[in-house]
Each structure stands twice: as structure tokens, then as C-alpha cells.
PDB file of C-alpha atoms in Angstrom:
ATOM      1  CA  PRO A   1     -64.832-157.716-135.592  1.00  0.00           C
ATOM      2  CA  ASP A   2     -63.510-159.035-138.892  1.00  0.00           C
ATOM      3  CA  ASP A   3     -66.816-160.503-140.061  1.00  0.00           C
ATOM      4  CA  PRO A   4     -68.614-157.914-142.280  1.00  0.00           C
ATOM      5  CA  GLN A   5     -72.041-159.180-141.225  1.00  0.00           C
ATOM      6  CA  GLU A   6     -71.133-158.865-137.569  1.00  0.00           C
ATOM      7  CA  ARG A   7     -69.855-155.321-138.131  1.00  0.00           C
ATOM      8  CA  GLU A   8     -73.100-154.453-139.934  1.00  0.00           C
ATOM      9  CA  LEU A   9     -75.147-155.857-137.034  1.00  0.00           C
ATOM     10  CA  ILE A  10     -73.171-153.752-134.561  1.00  0.00           C
ATOM     11  CA  ARG A  11     -73.824-150.634-136.644  1.00  0.00           C
ATOM     12  CA  LEU A  12     -77.553-151.351-136.824  1.00  0.00           C
ATOM     13  CA  GLN A  13     -77.697-151.909-133.078  1.00  0.00           C
ATOM     14  CA  ALA A  14     -75.811-148.657-132.558  1.00  0.00           C
ATOM     15  CA  VAL A  15     -78.242-146.763-134.798  1.00  0.00           C
ATOM     16  CA  ASN A  16     -81.180-148.194-132.866  1.00  0.00           C
ATOM     17  CA  GLU A  17     -79.604-147.357-129.497  1.00  0.00           C
ATOM     18  CA  LEU A  18     -78.741-143.845-130.640  1.00  0.00           C
ATOM     19  CA  ALA A  19     -82.291-143.306-131.904  1.00  0.00           C
ATOM     20  CA  HIS A  20     -83.656-144.188-128.453  1.00  0.00           C
ATOM     21  CA  ARG A  21     -81.213-141.826-126.728  1.00  0.00           C
ATOM     22  CA  LEU A  22     -81.973-138.957-129.074  1.00  0.00           C
ATOM     23  CA  ASN A  23     -85.732-139.465-128.762  1.00  0.00           C
ATOM     24  CA  GLU A  24     -85.459-139.150-124.990  1.00  0.00           C
ATOM     25  CA  SER A  25     -83.678-135.795-125.115  1.00  0.00           C
ATOM     26  CA  VAL A  26     -84.623-132.330-126.308  1.00  0.00           C
ATOM     27  CA  ASP A  27     -81.298-130.839-125.243  1.00  0.00           C
ATOM     28  CA  ILE A  28     -78.955-129.990-128.117  1.00  0.00           C
ATOM     29  CA  GLN A  29     -75.715-130.552-126.193  1.00  0.00           C
ATOM     30  CA  THR A  30     -76.895-133.981-125.023  1.00  0.00           C
ATOM     31  CA  THR A  31     -77.769-134.860-128.609  1.00  0.00           C
ATOM     32  CA  LEU A  32     -74.310-133.912-129.889  1.00  0.00           C
ATOM     33  CA  ASP A  33     -72.488-135.715-127.067  1.00  0.00           C
ATOM     34  CA  ALA A  34     -74.518-138.912-127.483  1.00  0.00           C
ATOM     35  CA  THR A  35     -73.810-138.902-131.218  1.00  0.00           C
ATOM     36  CA  LEU A  36     -70.048-138.616-130.857  1.00  0.00           C
ATOM     37  CA  ASP A  37     -69.937-141.224-128.077  1.00  0.00           C
ATOM     38  CA  THR A  38     -71.749-143.667-130.358  1.00  0.00           C
ATOM     39  CA  LEU A  39     -69.550-142.975-133.391  1.00  0.00           C
ATOM     40  CA  VAL A  40     -66.275-143.226-131.461  1.00  0.00           C
ATOM     41  CA  LYS A  41     -67.335-146.528-129.897  1.00  0.00           C
ATOM     42  CA  VAL A  42     -68.769-148.223-132.971  1.00  0.00           C
ATOM     43  CA  MET A  43     -66.238-147.005-135.539  1.00  0.00           C
ATOM     44  CA  GLN A  44     -63.275-147.174-133.130  1.00  0.00           C
ATOM     45  CA  LEU A  45     -62.349-143.616-133.981  1.00  0.00           C
ATOM     46  CA  GLN A  46     -59.406-141.660-132.666  1.00  0.00           C
ATOM     47  CA  ALA A  47     -61.138-138.287-132.942  1.00  0.00           C
ATOM     48  CA  ALA A  48     -64.474-136.775-133.911  1.00  0.00           C
ATOM     49  CA  TRP A  49     -66.125-133.383-133.769  1.00  0.00           C
ATOM     50  CA  ILE A  50     -69.397-131.710-134.744  1.00  0.00           C
ATOM     51  CA  TYR A  51     -70.025-128.224-136.072  1.00  0.00           C
ATOM     52  CA  VAL A  52     -73.460-126.623-135.835  1.00  0.00           C
ATOM     53  CA  THR A  53     -74.811-123.618-137.682  1.00  0.00           C
ATOM     54  CA  PRO A  54     -75.896-120.377-135.966  1.00  0.00           C
ATOM     55  CA  GLU A  55     -79.529-121.515-136.200  1.00  0.00           C
ATOM     56  CA  ILE A  56     -78.753-124.392-133.814  1.00  0.00           C
ATOM     57  CA  HIS A  57     -76.092-122.576-131.811  1.00  0.00           C
ATOM     58  CA  ALA A  58     -78.644-119.929-130.789  1.00  0.00           C
ATOM     59  CA  HIS A  59     -80.525-122.592-128.799  1.00  0.00           C
ATOM     60  CA  MET A  60     -77.513-124.099-127.000  1.00  0.00           C
ATOM     61  CA  ALA A  61     -77.217-123.225-123.323  1.00  0.00           C
ATOM     62  CA  GLY A  62     -73.795-122.345-121.951  1.00  0.00           C
ATOM     63  CA  VAL A  63     -72.137-121.749-125.339  1.00  0.00           C
ATOM     64  CA  PRO A  64     -70.765-118.223-125.992  1.00  0.00           C
ATOM     65  CA  ALA A  65     -73.109-116.154-128.131  1.00  0.00           C
ATOM     66  CA  LYS A  66     -70.268-114.671-130.189  1.00  0.00           C
ATOM     67  CA  THR A  67     -67.763-116.874-131.978  1.00  0.00           C
ATOM     68  CA  ALA A  68     -65.054-116.193-134.528  1.00  0.00           C
ATOM     69  CA  HIS A  69     -66.722-118.452-137.094  1.00  0.00           C
ATOM     70  CA  ASP A  70     -70.397-118.951-137.896  1.00  0.00           C
ATOM     71  CA  PHE A  71     -69.856-122.723-137.809  1.00  0.00           C
ATOM     72  CA  VAL A  72     -69.695-123.395-134.056  1.00  0.00           C
ATOM     73  CA  LEU A  73     -67.797-126.325-132.554  1.00  0.00           C
ATOM     74  CA  GLY A  74     -70.619-128.008-130.652  1.00  0.00           C
ATOM     75  CA  ALA A  75     -68.896-131.160-129.368  1.00  0.00           C
ATOM     76  CA  TYR A  76     -65.652-133.076-129.817  1.00  0.00           C
ATOM     77  CA  ARG A  77     -63.866-136.254-128.733  1.00  0.00           C
ATOM     78  CA  GLY A  78     -60.198-137.329-128.753  1.00  0.00           C
ATOM     79  CA  LEU A  79     -58.737-134.293-130.478  1.00  0.00           C
ATOM     80  CA  PRO A  80     -54.989-134.555-131.255  1.00  0.00           C
ATOM     81  CA  PRO A  81     -52.744-132.022-129.478  1.00  0.00           C
ATOM     82  CA  GLY A  82     -52.460-129.876-132.589  1.00  0.00           C
ATOM     83  CA  LEU A  83     -56.222-129.301-132.677  1.00  0.00           C
ATOM     84  CA  GLN A  84     -56.427-128.687-128.924  1.00  0.00           C
ATOM     85  CA  TYR A  85     -53.802-125.918-129.144  1.00  0.00           C
ATOM     86  CA  ASN A  86     -54.884-122.449-127.934  1.00  0.00           C
ATOM     87  CA  GLU A  87     -58.473-123.420-127.053  1.00  0.00           C
ATOM     88  CA  ARG A  88     -58.968-125.370-130.311  1.00  0.00           C
ATOM     89  CA  MET A  89     -58.048-122.338-132.414  1.00  0.00           C
ATOM     90  CA  PHE A  90     -57.559-124.284-135.637  1.00  0.00           C
ATOM     91  CA  LEU A  91     -61.068-125.763-135.365  1.00  0.00           C
ATOM     92  CA  CYS A  92     -62.873-122.573-134.399  1.00  0.00           C
ATOM     93  CA  HIS A  93     -61.447-119.812-136.551  1.00  0.00           C
ATOM     94  CA  PRO A  94     -62.357-118.825-140.119  1.00  0.00           C
ATOM     95  CA  PRO A  95     -62.088-119.327-143.014  1.00  0.00           C
ATOM     96  CA  ASP A  96     -64.176-122.380-143.927  1.00  0.00           C
ATOM     97  CA  CYS A  97     -62.440-125.719-144.077  1.00  0.00           C
ATOM     98  CA  SER A  98     -63.054-127.816-147.195  1.00  0.00           C
ATOM     99  CA  CYS A  99     -65.956-129.682-145.558  1.00  0.00           C
ATOM    100  CA  GLN A 100     -67.675-126.492-144.397  1.00  0.00           C
ATOM    101  CA  TYR A 101     -67.228-124.912-147.810  1.00  0.00           C
ATOM    102  CA  GLN A 102     -68.780-127.917-149.548  1.00  0.00           C
ATOM    103  CA  LEU A 103     -71.659-127.965-147.084  1.00  0.00           C
ATOM    104  CA  ARG A 104     -72.268-124.225-147.413  1.00  0.00           C
ATOM    105  CA  CYS A 105     -72.365-124.537-151.200  1.00  0.00           C
ATOM    106  CA  GLY A 106     -74.855-127.395-150.990  1.00  0.00           C
ATOM    107  CA  HIS A 107     -72.480-129.942-152.548  1.00  0.00           C
ATOM    108  CA  MET A 108     -72.251-132.290-149.560  1.00  0.00           C
ATOM    109  CA  LYS A 109     -75.430-134.387-149.527  1.00  0.00           C
ATOM    110  CA  ARG A 110     -74.024-137.510-147.918  1.00  0.00           C
ATOM    111  CA  ALA A 111     -70.970-138.764-146.031  1.00  0.00           C
ATOM    112  CA  VAL A 112     -67.806-138.552-148.117  1.00  0.00           C
ATOM    113  CA  ASN A 113     -64.134-139.351-147.706  1.00  0.00           C
ATOM    114  CA  ILE A 114     -61.922-136.280-147.379  1.00  0.00           C
ATOM    115  CA  VAL A 115     -58.338-137.415-147.850  1.00  0.00           C
ATOM    116  CA  GLU A 116     -56.854-134.177-146.535  1.00  0.00           C
ATOM    117  CA  CYS A 117     -58.521-131.996-143.927  1.00  0.00           C
ATOM    118  CA  THR A 118     -57.510-128.357-144.248  1.00  0.00           C
ATOM    119  CA  ARG A 119     -57.933-127.747-140.522  1.00  0.00           C
ATOM    120  CA  LEU A 120     -55.607-130.631-139.693  1.00  0.00           C
ATOM    121  CA  GLN A 121     -53.172-129.254-142.266  1.00  0.00           C
ATOM    122  CA  ASP A 122     -53.314-125.803-140.653  1.00  0.00           C
ATOM    123  CA  ALA A 123     -52.738-127.297-137.211  1.00  0.00           C
ATOM    124  CA  ALA A 124     -49.785-129.348-138.472  1.00  0.00           C
ATOM    125  CA  ALA A 125     -48.120-126.442-140.321  1.00  0.00           C
ATOM    126  CA  PRO A 126     -46.550-124.795-137.224  1.00  0.00           C
ATOM    127  CA  GLY A 127     -45.338-128.176-135.968  1.00  0.00           C
ATOM    128  CA  GLY A 128     -48.525-129.225-134.205  1.00  0.00           C
ATOM    129  CA  ASP A 129     -49.109-132.916-133.502  1.00  0.00           C
ATOM    130  CA  THR A 130     -52.130-134.070-135.509  1.00  0.00           C
ATOM    131  CA  ARG A 131     -51.205-137.791-135.501  1.00  0.00           C
ATOM    132  CA  GLY A 132     -51.409-137.777-139.291  1.00  0.00           C
ATOM    133  CA  GLN A 133     -55.158-138.269-139.318  1.00  0.00           C
ATOM    134  CA  PRO A 134     -57.164-138.298-142.548  1.00  0.00           C
ATOM    135  CA  VAL A 135     -60.862-137.653-142.083  1.00  0.00           C
ATOM    136  CA  ALA A 136     -64.312-138.555-143.364  1.00  0.00           C
ATOM    137  CA  ALA A 137     -67.179-136.116-142.998  1.00  0.00           C
ATOM    138  CA  SER A 138     -70.965-136.436-142.892  1.00  0.00           C
ATOM    139  CA  PRO A 139     -73.372-133.481-143.023  1.00  0.00           C
ATOM    140  CA  ALA A 140     -76.390-133.415-140.739  1.00  0.00           C
ATOM    141  CA  LEU A 141     -79.331-132.472-142.949  1.00  0.00           C
ATOM    142  CA  PRO A 142     -82.896-132.374-141.619  1.00  0.00           C
ATOM    143  CA  PRO A 143     -85.863-133.577-143.671  1.00  0.00           C
ATOM    144  CA  SER A 144     -86.527-129.993-144.745  1.00  0.00           C
ATOM    145  CA  GLY A 145     -83.087-129.822-146.337  1.00  0.00           C
ATOM    146  CA  ARG A 146     -81.767-126.968-144.172  1.00  0.00           C
ATOM    147  CA  GLN A 147     -78.124-127.202-143.186  1.00  0.00           C
ATOM    148  CA  LEU A 148     -77.828-127.632-139.431  1.00  0.00           C
ATOM    149  CA  GLY A 149     -74.233-128.795-139.102  1.00  0.00           C
ATOM    150  CA  ILE A 150     -71.575-131.293-140.072  1.00  0.00           C
ATOM    151  CA  ILE A 151     -69.951-134.299-138.394  1.00  0.00           C
ATOM    152  CA  THR A 152     -66.235-134.972-138.890  1.00  0.00           C
ATOM    153  CA  VAL A 153     -64.498-138.191-137.849  1.00  0.00           C
ATOM    154  CA  ALA A 154     -60.790-139.060-137.979  1.00  0.00           C
ATOM    155  CA  THR A 155     -58.676-142.212-137.837  1.00  0.00           C
ATOM    156  CA  GLU A 156     -54.953-142.747-137.484  1.00  0.00           C
ATOM    157  CA  GLU A 157     -54.584-144.936-140.565  1.00  0.00           C
ATOM    158  CA  TRP A 158     -54.352-143.385-144.028  1.00  0.00           C
ATOM    159  CA  GLN A 159     -57.243-145.217-145.536  1.00  0.00           C
ATOM    160  CA  SER A 160     -60.655-144.266-146.809  1.00  0.00           C
ATOM    161  CA  LEU A 161     -63.800-145.355-145.028  1.00  0.00           C
ATOM    162  CA  SER A 162     -65.789-148.113-146.690  1.00  0.00           C
ATOM    163  CA  SER A 163     -69.104-147.515-148.389  1.00  0.00           C
ATOM    164  CA  ALA A 164     -70.831-149.264-145.463  1.00  0.00           C
ATOM    165  CA  GLU A 165     -69.118-146.950-142.975  1.00  0.00           C
ATOM    166  CA  LEU A 166     -70.067-143.901-145.035  1.00  0.00           C
ATOM    167  CA  GLN A 167     -73.659-145.112-145.209  1.00  0.00           C
ATOM    168  CA  PHE A 168     -73.624-145.563-141.431  1.00  0.00           C
ATOM    169  CA  LEU A 169     -72.333-142.002-141.006  1.00  0.00           C
ATOM    170  CA  SER A 170     -75.042-140.651-143.306  1.00  0.00           C
ATOM    171  CA  LEU A 171     -77.731-142.524-141.362  1.00  0.00           C
ATOM    172  CA  VAL A 172     -76.420-141.171-138.062  1.00  0.00           C
ATOM    173  CA  GLY A 173     -76.265-137.677-139.564  1.00  0.00           C
ATOM    174  CA  SER A 174     -79.897-137.908-140.584  1.00  0.00           C
ATOM    175  CA  GLN A 175     -80.928-138.985-137.082  1.00  0.00           C
ATOM    176  CA  VAL A 176     -78.927-136.202-135.490  1.00  0.00           C
ATOM    177  CA  ALA A 177     -80.454-133.614-137.801  1.00  0.00           C
ATOM    178  CA  THR A 178     -83.969-134.714-136.899  1.00  0.00           C
ATOM    179  CA  ALA A 179     -83.098-134.578-133.196  1.00  0.00           C
ATOM    180  CA  LEU A 180     -81.529-131.124-133.567  1.00  0.00           C
ATOM    181  CA  GLU A 181     -84.596-129.795-135.337  1.00  0.00           C
ATOM    182  CA  ARG A 182     -86.857-131.240-132.642  1.00  0.00           C
ATOM    183  CA  ALA A 183     -84.667-129.731-129.897  1.00  0.00           C
ATOM    184  CA  ARG A 184     -84.654-126.357-131.665  1.00  0.00           C
ATOM    185  CA  LEU A 185     -88.445-126.297-131.929  1.00  0.00           C
ATOM    186  CA  PHE A 186     -88.817-127.422-128.309  1.00  0.00           C
ATOM    187  CA  ASN A 187     -86.524-124.605-127.195  1.00  0.00           C
ATOM    188  CA  ILE A 188     -88.529-122.057-129.195  1.00  0.00           C
ATOM    189  CA  LEU A 189     -91.798-123.273-127.673  1.00  0.00           C
ATOM    190  CA  SER A 190     -90.296-123.295-124.175  1.00  0.00           C
ATOM    191  CA  ASN A 191     -89.075-119.715-124.565  1.00  0.00           C
ATOM    192  CA  ARG A 192     -92.468-118.626-125.834  1.00  0.00           C
ATOM    193  CA  ARG A 193     -94.167-120.352-122.918  1.00  0.00           C
ATOM    194  CA  ARG A 194     -91.874-118.670-120.386  1.00  0.00           C
ATOM    195  CA  ARG A 195     -92.467-115.304-122.023  1.00  0.00           C
ATOM    196  CA  LEU A 196     -96.219-115.873-122.030  1.00  0.00           C
ATOM    197  CA  GLN A 197     -96.184-116.918-118.379  1.00  0.00           C
ATOM    198  CA  SER A 198     -94.215-113.794-117.507  1.00  0.00           C
ATOM    199  CA  GLU A 199     -96.677-111.602-119.378  1.00  0.00           C
ATOM    200  CA  LEU A 200     -99.622-113.347-117.723  1.00  0.00           C
ATOM    201  CA  GLU A 201     -98.079-112.853-114.306  1.00  0.00           C
ATOM    202  CA  MET A 202     -97.631-109.143-114.980  1.00  0.00           C
ATOM    203  CA  ALA A 203    -101.222-108.923-116.201  1.00  0.00           C
ATOM    204  CA  ARG A 204    -102.412-110.823-113.116  1.00  0.00           C
ATOM    205  CA  GLN A 205    -100.626-108.331-110.861  1.00  0.00           C
ATOM    206  CA  VAL A 206    -102.198-105.415-112.724  1.00  0.00           C
ATOM    207  CA  GLN A 207    -105.616-107.043-112.434  1.00  0.00           C
ATOM    208  CA  ALA A 208    -105.128-107.689-108.718  1.00  0.00           C
ATOM    209  CA  ALA A 209    -104.133-104.056-108.213  1.00  0.00           C
ATOM    210  CA  LEU A 210    -107.539-102.973-109.549  1.00  0.00           C
ATOM    211  CA  LEU A 211    -109.288-104.676-106.635  1.00  0.00           C
ATOM    212  CA  PRO A 212    -109.477-103.180-103.128  1.00  0.00           C
ATOM    213  CA  HIS A 213    -106.186-104.067-101.504  1.00  0.00           C
ATOM    214  CA  LYS A 214    -106.447-102.102 -98.289  1.00  0.00           C
ATOM    215  CA  GLU A 215    -108.357-103.241 -95.225  1.00  0.00           C
ATOM    216  CA  LEU A 216    -112.100-103.092 -95.900  1.00  0.00           C
ATOM    217  CA  ARG A 217    -113.785-100.822 -93.355  1.00  0.00           C
ATOM    218  CA  ILE A 218    -117.377 -99.693 -92.971  1.00  0.00           C
ATOM    219  CA  PRO A 219    -118.423 -98.316 -89.569  1.00  0.00           C
ATOM    220  CA  GLY A 220    -120.439-100.881 -87.679  1.00  0.00           C
ATOM    221  CA  PHE A 221    -119.443-103.839 -89.896  1.00  0.00           C
ATOM    222  CA  ASP A 222    -116.693-106.464 -89.967  1.00  0.00           C
ATOM    223  CA  LEU A 223    -115.652-107.107 -93.577  1.00  0.00           C
ATOM    224  CA  ALA A 224    -113.213-109.500 -95.231  1.00  0.00           C
ATOM    225  CA  ALA A 225    -112.669-110.498 -98.850  1.00  0.00           C
ATOM    226  CA  TYR A 226    -110.668-113.188-100.610  1.00  0.00           C
ATOM    227  CA  ILE A 227    -110.420-114.102-104.276  1.00  0.00           C
ATOM    228  CA  GLU A 228    -108.487-116.872-106.024  1.00  0.00           C
ATOM    229  CA  SER A 229    -108.658-117.320-109.782  1.00  0.00           C
ATOM    230  CA  ALA A 230    -108.808-120.759-111.338  1.00  0.00           C
ATOM    231  CA  ARG A 231    -106.129-119.600-113.798  1.00  0.00           C
ATOM    232  CA  GLU A 232    -103.564-116.810-113.965  1.00  0.00           C
ATOM    233  CA  MET A 233    -106.311-114.390-114.967  1.00  0.00           C
ATOM    234  CA  ALA A 234    -110.087-114.509-114.750  1.00  0.00           C
ATOM    235  CA  GLY A 235    -113.186-112.348-114.758  1.00  0.00           C
ATOM    236  CA  ASP A 236    -114.142-112.461-111.068  1.00  0.00           C
ATOM    237  CA  PHE A 237    -114.020-109.143-109.217  1.00  0.00           C
ATOM    238  CA  TYR A 238    -115.426-107.227-106.274  1.00  0.00           C
ATOM    239  CA  ASP A 239    -115.354-103.673-104.993  1.00  0.00           C
ATOM    240  CA  LEU A 240    -116.301-101.522-102.016  1.00  0.00           C
ATOM    241  CA  ILE A 241    -117.445 -98.093-103.226  1.00  0.00           C
ATOM    242  CA  PRO A 242    -117.988 -95.077-100.900  1.00  0.00           C
ATOM    243  CA  LEU A 243    -121.105 -93.140-101.905  1.00  0.00           C
ATOM    244  CA  ALA A 244    -122.703 -89.869-100.893  1.00  0.00           C
ATOM    245  CA  ASP A 245    -124.414 -89.365 -97.555  1.00  0.00           C
ATOM    246  CA  GLY A 246    -122.361 -92.067 -95.825  1.00  0.00           C
ATOM    247  CA  ARG A 247    -123.723 -94.832 -98.008  1.00  0.00           C
ATOM    248  CA  TRP A 248    -121.586 -97.695 -99.427  1.00  0.00           C
ATOM    249  CA  GLY A 249    -121.832 -99.803-102.505  1.00  0.00           C
ATOM    250  CA  ILE A 250    -120.738-103.449-102.267  1.00  0.00           C
ATOM    251  CA  LEU A 251    -120.096-105.033-105.641  1.00  0.00           C
ATOM    252  CA  ILE A 252    -119.512-108.697-106.447  1.00  0.00           C
ATOM    253  CA  ALA A 253    -119.362-109.653-110.139  1.00  0.00           C
ATOM    254  CA  ASP A 254    -118.162-112.278-112.564  1.00  0.00           C
ATOM    255  CA  VAL A 255    -117.405-112.044-116.273  1.00  0.00           C
ATOM    256  CA  SER A 256    -118.266-115.195-118.192  1.00  0.00           C
ATOM    257  CA  ASP A 257    -115.438-117.587-119.155  1.00  0.00           C
ATOM    258  CA  LYS A 258    -111.883-117.749-117.762  1.00  0.00           C
ATOM    259  CA  VAL A 259    -109.740-116.455-120.581  1.00  0.00           C
ATOM    260  CA  ASP A 260    -107.687-113.319-121.120  1.00  0.00           C
ATOM    261  CA  ALA A 261    -110.622-111.596-122.814  1.00  0.00           C
ATOM    262  CA  ALA A 262    -112.677-112.033-119.612  1.00  0.00           C
ATOM    263  CA  ALA A 263    -109.916-110.363-117.591  1.00  0.00           C
ATOM    264  CA  MET A 264    -109.774-107.426-119.991  1.00  0.00           C
ATOM    265  CA  TYR A 265    -113.548-107.120-119.941  1.00  0.00           C
ATOM    266  CA  MET A 266    -113.445-107.234-116.147  1.00  0.00           C
ATOM    267  CA  ALA A 267    -111.256-104.094-116.110  1.00  0.00           C
ATOM    268  CA  ILE A 268    -113.709-102.295-118.397  1.00  0.00           C
ATOM    269  CA  ALA A 269    -116.712-103.374-116.321  1.00  0.00           C
ATOM    270  CA  LEU A 270    -115.111-102.435-113.002  1.00  0.00           C
ATOM    271  CA  SER A 271    -114.176 -98.962-114.251  1.00  0.00           C
ATOM    272  CA  ALA A 272    -117.671 -98.376-115.625  1.00  0.00           C
ATOM    273  CA  LEU A 273    -119.389 -99.558-112.453  1.00  0.00           C
ATOM    274  CA  ARG A 274    -117.183 -97.445-110.206  1.00  0.00           C
ATOM    275  CA  ALA A 275    -117.901 -94.342-112.276  1.00  0.00           C
ATOM    276  CA  SER A 276    -121.661 -94.855-112.508  1.00  0.00           C
ATOM    277  CA  ALA A 277    -122.068 -95.755-108.821  1.00  0.00           C
ATOM    278  CA  ARG A 278    -121.482 -92.106-107.899  1.00  0.00           C
ATOM    279  CA  LEU A 279    -123.958 -90.793-110.498  1.00  0.00           C
ATOM    280  CA  TYR A 280    -127.083 -92.857-109.836  1.00  0.00           C
ATOM    281  CA  PHE A 281    -129.043 -93.372-106.653  1.00  0.00           C
ATOM    282  CA  GLY A 282    -129.759 -97.115-106.687  1.00  0.00           C
ATOM    283  CA  PRO A 283    -128.382-100.383-108.077  1.00  0.00           C
ATOM    284  CA  ALA A 284    -131.243-100.876-110.560  1.00  0.00           C
ATOM    285  CA  GLU A 285    -130.726 -97.540-112.284  1.00  0.00           C
ATOM    286  CA  MET A 286    -126.938 -97.917-112.213  1.00  0.00           C
ATOM    287  CA  LEU A 287    -126.947-101.406-113.689  1.00  0.00           C
ATOM    288  CA  THR A 288    -129.438-100.471-116.370  1.00  0.00           C
ATOM    289  CA  VAL A 289    -127.150 -97.741-117.641  1.00  0.00           C
ATOM    290  CA  ASP A 290    -124.030 -99.891-117.291  1.00  0.00           C
ATOM    291  CA  ASN A 291    -125.677-102.771-119.108  1.00  0.00           C
ATOM    292  CA  GLU A 292    -126.182-100.604-122.181  1.00  0.00           C
ATOM    293  CA  HIS A 293    -122.631 -99.282-121.917  1.00  0.00           C
ATOM    294  CA  LEU A 294    -120.971-102.690-121.479  1.00  0.00           C
ATOM    295  CA  PHE A 295    -123.061-104.323-124.174  1.00  0.00           C
ATOM    296  CA  SER A 296    -121.297-102.183-126.773  1.00  0.00           C
ATOM    297  CA  TYR A 297    -117.924-103.694-125.743  1.00  0.00           C
ATOM    298  CA  ALA A 298    -118.920-107.307-125.232  1.00  0.00           C
ATOM    299  CA  ALA A 299    -118.503-110.149-127.676  1.00  0.00           C
ATOM    300  CA  SER A 300    -121.715-112.000-128.420  1.00  0.00           C
ATOM    301  CA  SER A 301    -120.848-114.820-125.999  1.00  0.00           C
ATOM    302  CA  MET A 302    -119.698-112.672-123.055  1.00  0.00           C
ATOM    303  CA  PHE A 303    -121.733-111.301-120.180  1.00  0.00           C
ATOM    304  CA  VAL A 304    -121.337-110.088-116.606  1.00  0.00           C
ATOM    305  CA  THR A 305    -123.383-111.234-113.620  1.00  0.00           C
TER     306      THR A 305
END
């Protein structure tokens, strides 16, 4: 639209719509794609691309771990043939372009007009078709000030972007940076949770292996046992202990609470009870000795029944 107020309204609506889309996603690739789709539509761009730093790239699924340049091409739209040549070689290879250099040095704090893009110049040098595009670039800086990436947009006409357009780019860059930081933290927490779940599952298997896992047999009796913890690990346990003179010890016990400490304490208690059952004649004497032994290991709030 030709009306400046109408253009400003469209930009504000786009910022609001983009904010909703970014808030609904914790996936980095979705964040980058939604950003470029919004910019291309609102600014009627011919081409746009986003670089991300290794800090963000490390949390992107499906992107090669090793790249020729530490600025990774995260997303792109409408690249001219010259930039698409040889798997986007002129966008992905070192050295830094002018925008990346300025960002790395901390000089690019807001969206600025770059009259000549060095990467477009490199692509055009061997006769590549770059459609003569000048560019404007906006860094994506999170509230903490860390550099997470840079947005580059291109148009066919040799003209600088207006101050309103640059302000719009800066606002979008700020939103993207916040979304990238949120997605990065979510990915870190998700990885930690998966690792913790894996470790808990291994610990649960070890704990289960401590319990009698063969068929329970005592002559003249039918026996069966079943145990199911409320969580991955717990303090419940049982045992069937062969004693001297054909006697058997049947043990059912529970460590207080349902946390990892209870499971660890369960292993200590089970080992102690198994050992002492063969040394003492009756349950009272055995438990008296074990009580003194276990008390030295227990936290003040833990006990075994």
C-alpha cells in the first residue's frame, strides 16, 4: 500500500502475528522459517536468509554438525541463482561477509542498510546471477546481549530501506532472538530430562535385579510375589532367604519416601539384612543388630519398616 499509516498497521499486525507463532513453538527451525515467511510477505522481499551462531546451531535437529563457517545458514527464501550455486557455497563458506564481521565485532546493534553485500559480490564475480540485489541486515540479539545470529533481506531495486522498515526489522530481530533463546533452553532441559530418564531406567533395572527374580520355591508352600513402584525407583523390597537347617526367611520391607535416596538406602538395607540373616537365629536379634547398623547410614528423616 502507498499510505504510510496503512503500511505501518500491516507491520504491527505482522509483528503481533509473528509473536503468536513464535510463542507457540520451541523448535528453532520453525522459528527461523516463520520469521522469513513473515518478512518476505510484509516487506515484499525478493530474498532473505538467516545465519545462526554455533550456540544455536548445536540445538537444531537435522542440520550437519560440521560446517565450513561458524555462522550457519539456518533458513533462506527466494535466493537468486548465483547464491544457490553449488549448494549455496557463497553463503556458507568463510571468510565473514561484511554483516557477519560487524556483528562479530559488536558494531551491529540494530538493522542497518548495507549498500553492497560481499557475498552477493562474490557470487556475481564468476558470472553468477544475483539479480543486482542490495541488502539490509538486522542482527538478532537476545535480552542478554549475546549474539545468536543475523537476518539478511534483499530487494531488486537499488534503494535503501526506510527508517520505519529498519525499525520493523530490528523489532522482528528482537522477537526472533527471544524465541531462539527460549528454544535453546527448552532443548537443553529436554536433553537433560531424557538423560535423567535413561539413568533412572538403568538404576531401576539394577534395583529390580537385587530382588528375587527366579521362581519362589519352598517345599510345601505355593509362593508368588509382585512389586510395582509408584515412580521409577522406590524403597519397597522383599526377599526369600534360605537359612540353616532347612529354615527360610521371608522379608518384606519399605524404606520411607519415594525418592532416589530411598532406593539407594534400600540396596544398603537389603544387603545388610541378607548378610545378618545367616548369622543370627531369630528375627528379633537380627533386626536389633541391623537397626544399629542401618542407623549409621540413614538421614534423620529416613527409616525402614
